[in-house]
Amino acid sequence: MSATKSSSFLSSSINTISGTVSNLNNELLEYVNPEKPSHDHSSVYYKRFFNSQFNLGDQAIEATFSSPMKIANGDTVIVSGFPKGNRLQVLAYNNQTQQITGNENWLVLGLGALFFFAIAIGLLNSQLVIEGALIPKLFTVGFLLVALYMGYRTLMIREAVKLISNP
């Protein structure tokens, strides 16, 4: 295992580590919408996350994506992410053995950030906010915070992708 690159993006440090996968553990995390009717088992009511935990040398790695990570024990991979506790939380990966690259969809996340920002701007210009009503101001701040978080996460994923694309 070797730490190949590091980047500091705002307050988060994004690290790139390469090595051979060992102790691979894949899990499916499934959340059910509480409003799901008991007789309807369509996939609309389920949200699935694929969690992979493994080691690269002596470094513990954790990756949670909306689709399964395509790795196996013994594969040589490059992962890029940020430290979370005693693990590296993966934002992007490159499986050199199988010639596969993966990351979360930063484009959709960025579009979502723009959407929430547009809602916040729209609320800011509403008559209730102009008159000084508290609840619309709180919604405006809430939508703005969600937009900022989604935009920040988008930029972090882009930085991680950039780090693994230039090994």
Tab-separated table of C-alpha atoms in Angstrom, residues 12-167:
chain	number	residue	atom	x	y	z
A	12	SER	CA	-11.442	18.231	3.968
A	13	SER	CA	-8.291	16.402	3.041
A	14	ILE	CA	-8.762	14.077	0.057
A	15	ASN	CA	-6.256	11.224	-0.032
A	16	THR	CA	-5.458	8.715	-2.739
A	17	ILE	CA	-4.235	5.274	-1.726
A	18	SER	CA	-3.299	2.327	-3.915
A	19	GLY	CA	-2.818	-1.293	-2.997
A	20	THR	CA	-4.191	-4.812	-3.099
A	21	VAL	CA	-7.673	-5.521	-1.746
A	22	SER	CA	-7.891	-7.891	1.220
A	23	ASN	CA	-10.619	-8.809	3.738
A	24	LEU	CA	-13.391	-7.668	1.385
A	25	ASN	CA	-16.857	-7.480	2.960
A	26	ASN	CA	-19.811	-6.376	0.802
A	27	GLU	CA	-23.174	-5.481	2.339
A	28	LEU	CA	-26.500	-4.332	0.985
A	29	LEU	CA	-28.122	-1.666	3.127
A	30	GLU	CA	-31.810	-1.398	2.357
A	31	TYR	CA	-34.153	1.222	3.718
A	32	VAL	CA	-37.900	0.934	3.349
A	33	ASN	CA	-40.150	3.964	3.040
A	34	PRO	CA	-42.382	3.931	6.150
A	35	GLU	CA	-45.373	4.833	3.965
A	36	LYS	CA	-45.041	1.574	1.985
A	37	PRO	CA	-48.322	-0.340	1.842
A	38	SER	CA	-47.954	-3.821	3.335
A	39	HIS	CA	-49.201	-5.531	0.161
A	40	ASP	CA	-47.015	-3.620	-2.349
A	41	HIS	CA	-43.459	-4.889	-2.831
A	42	SER	CA	-42.430	-2.721	-5.782
A	43	SER	CA	-38.905	-1.305	-5.759
A	44	VAL	CA	-40.243	2.254	-5.573
A	45	TYR	CA	-40.455	1.966	-1.781
A	46	TYR	CA	-36.869	0.759	-1.258
A	47	LYS	CA	-33.610	2.710	-1.195
A	48	ARG	CA	-30.532	0.548	-1.576
A	49	PHE	CA	-26.942	1.385	-0.674
A	50	PHE	CA	-24.018	-0.925	-1.336
A	51	ASN	CA	-21.385	-0.807	1.398
A	52	SER	CA	-17.939	-2.322	0.814
A	53	GLN	CA	-15.351	-2.579	3.568
A	54	PHE	CA	-11.847	-3.826	2.848
A	55	ASN	CA	-8.177	-3.250	3.564
A	56	LEU	CA	-5.469	-1.847	1.333
A	57	GLY	CA	-2.370	-2.966	3.168
A	58	ASP	CA	-2.911	-1.820	6.756
A	59	GLN	CA	-5.389	0.965	5.851
A	60	ALA	CA	-9.107	0.289	6.495
A	61	ILE	CA	-11.308	1.432	3.618
A	62	GLU	CA	-15.089	1.923	3.451
A	63	ALA	CA	-17.126	2.720	0.344
A	64	THR	CA	-20.868	3.357	0.188
A	65	PHE	CA	-22.302	3.771	-3.303
A	66	SER	CA	-25.719	3.486	-4.916
A	67	SER	CA	-24.417	0.647	-7.112
A	68	PRO	CA	-22.107	-2.225	-6.101
A	69	MET	CA	-18.379	-1.542	-6.156
A	70	LYS	CA	-16.724	-3.822	-8.723
A	71	ILE	CA	-13.767	-5.221	-6.785
A	72	ALA	CA	-12.604	-8.598	-5.498
A	73	ASN	CA	-9.973	-9.824	-3.045
A	74	GLY	CA	-6.567	-9.601	-4.687
A	75	ASP	CA	-7.479	-6.765	-7.083
A	76	THR	CA	-5.103	-3.824	-7.341
A	77	VAL	CA	-7.085	-0.624	-6.817
A	78	ILE	CA	-6.587	3.097	-6.354
A	79	VAL	CA	-9.116	4.744	-4.046
A	80	SER	CA	-9.624	8.411	-3.364
A	81	GLY	CA	-11.581	9.790	-0.440
A	82	PHE	CA	-11.500	11.490	2.926
A	83	PRO	CA	-10.645	10.226	6.422
A	84	LYS	CA	-13.693	9.328	8.503
A	85	GLY	CA	-12.797	7.999	11.927
A	86	ASN	CA	-10.125	5.349	11.472
A	87	ARG	CA	-11.193	4.564	7.880
A	88	LEU	CA	-10.887	6.205	4.496
A	89	GLN	CA	-14.365	6.976	3.075
A	90	VAL	CA	-14.132	6.372	-0.686
A	91	LEU	CA	-15.503	8.928	-3.161
A	92	ALA	CA	-13.971	7.415	-6.326
A	93	TYR	CA	-12.008	4.276	-7.225
A	94	ASN	CA	-10.048	2.758	-10.092
A	95	ASN	CA	-9.783	-1.044	-10.223
A	96	GLN	CA	-6.620	-1.561	-12.236
A	97	THR	CA	-7.008	-5.355	-12.318
A	98	GLN	CA	-10.463	-5.258	-13.947
A	99	GLN	CA	-9.940	-1.889	-15.729
A	100	ILE	CA	-13.038	-0.358	-14.038
A	101	THR	CA	-13.469	3.146	-12.624
A	102	GLY	CA	-16.360	4.152	-10.382
A	103	ASN	CA	-17.702	7.058	-8.373
A	104	GLU	CA	-21.003	8.557	-7.319
A	105	ASN	CA	-22.795	10.616	-9.926
A	106	TRP	CA	-21.437	14.095	-9.241
A	107	LEU	CA	-23.400	15.602	-12.137
A	108	VAL	CA	-26.797	14.707	-10.647
A	109	LEU	CA	-25.632	15.923	-7.245
A	110	GLY	CA	-24.534	19.224	-8.786
A	111	LEU	CA	-27.855	19.634	-10.580
A	112	GLY	CA	-29.644	18.932	-7.296
A	113	ALA	CA	-27.570	21.652	-5.627
A	114	LEU	CA	-28.579	24.112	-8.340
A	115	PHE	CA	-32.228	23.098	-7.935
A	116	PHE	CA	-32.214	23.703	-4.173
A	117	PHE	CA	-30.325	26.971	-4.661
A	118	ALA	CA	-32.968	28.112	-7.179
A	119	ILE	CA	-35.732	27.281	-4.689
A	120	ALA	CA	-33.918	29.288	-1.997
A	121	ILE	CA	-33.583	32.280	-4.343
A	122	GLY	CA	-37.247	31.964	-5.303
A	123	LEU	CA	-38.304	31.923	-1.665
A	124	LEU	CA	-36.038	34.855	-0.929
A	125	ASN	CA	-37.969	36.932	-3.449
A	126	SER	CA	-41.397	35.841	-2.177
A	127	GLN	CA	-43.823	38.318	-0.693
A	128	LEU	CA	-43.892	36.538	2.709
A	129	VAL	CA	-40.111	36.852	3.141
A	130	ILE	CA	-40.203	40.485	2.043
A	131	GLU	CA	-42.891	41.125	4.695
A	132	GLY	CA	-40.670	39.500	7.324
A	133	ALA	CA	-42.482	36.193	8.023
A	134	LEU	CA	-40.276	33.788	9.981
A	135	ILE	CA	-41.246	30.404	8.497
A	136	PRO	CA	-40.390	31.275	4.853
A	137	LYS	CA	-37.048	32.670	6.067
A	138	LEU	CA	-36.331	29.377	7.824
A	139	PHE	CA	-37.221	27.422	4.681
A	140	THR	CA	-34.962	29.712	2.649
A	141	VAL	CA	-32.049	29.088	5.004
A	142	GLY	CA	-32.769	25.327	4.990
A	143	PHE	CA	-32.824	25.097	1.186
A	144	LEU	CA	-29.667	27.197	0.998
A	145	LEU	CA	-27.842	24.915	3.466
A	146	VAL	CA	-28.890	21.802	1.510
A	147	ALA	CA	-27.696	23.424	-1.733
A	148	LEU	CA	-24.343	24.344	-0.175
A	149	TYR	CA	-23.806	20.819	1.184
A	150	MET	CA	-24.705	19.200	-2.142
A	151	GLY	CA	-22.430	21.603	-4.015
A	152	TYR	CA	-19.567	20.931	-1.595
A	153	ARG	CA	-20.039	17.167	-1.941
A	154	THR	CA	-20.091	17.530	-5.747
A	155	LEU	CA	-16.789	19.387	-5.708
A	156	MET	CA	-15.246	16.800	-3.368
A	157	ILE	CA	-16.237	13.960	-5.726
A	158	ARG	CA	-14.801	15.876	-8.699
A	159	GLU	CA	-11.529	16.394	-6.828
A	160	ALA	CA	-11.370	12.663	-5.959
A	161	VAL	CA	-12.018	11.694	-9.595
A	162	LYS	CA	-9.290	14.083	-10.732
A	163	LEU	CA	-6.802	12.583	-8.263
A	164	ILE	CA	-7.348	8.980	-9.427
A	165	SER	CA	-7.463	9.845	-13.130
A	166	ASN	CA	-3.853	11.105	-13.037
A	167	PRO	CA	-1.986	8.313	-11.196
